[in-house]
Amino acid sequence: MSIKVISGNDKYTAINVGKMNEINKHQLKDGTGKVLAEGKAFLGDALKMTGAQMSINSVPVGQAGPFFHLHKENEEIYFIVSGEGEYQVDDVIIPIHEGSFVRVGPGASHNLKNTGKVPLIFLCVQVRSNSLGDISHDYEITQTTPKFH
């Protein structure tokens, strides 16, 4: 399964990862081609991201993520697209389901498990902790002419 670049230039990138029910076909591989995880696709390179990393993931029924892990300087935000399960942060269990968000800060060991009856699909965004600053004024309303169909 591959990530397809739809369009892009130096100001934007648009990609497609395929149908949500086929996310499980993506594979995370190391530099030698060895499969490290099924149902995981990192999107940062394809999107040409420079300030964050993002992945789309699918966990089969009854299974957990491949490993507990923590980050030393980054935080992760998990958005549950579909399915249900449990998210463990250190020793705390959090019930999760479609529409749930979980933020995990640096130093917290975490993983999740699918306890539902369908694949657990989620997005994960990883960013440097405390890097955002004041974004309340980081926008400008433009006079762009809409060209939607």
Coordinates of C-alpha atoms in Angstrom, one line a residue, residues 7-13:
S7 CA -0.9 17.8 -5.5
G8 CA 1.6 20.2 -4.1
N9 CA 4.2 22.9 -4.4
D10 CA 6.3 24.9 -1.9
K11 CA 3.2 26.2 0.0
Y12 CA 1.1 23.0 0.4
T13 CA 1.0 19.2 -0.1

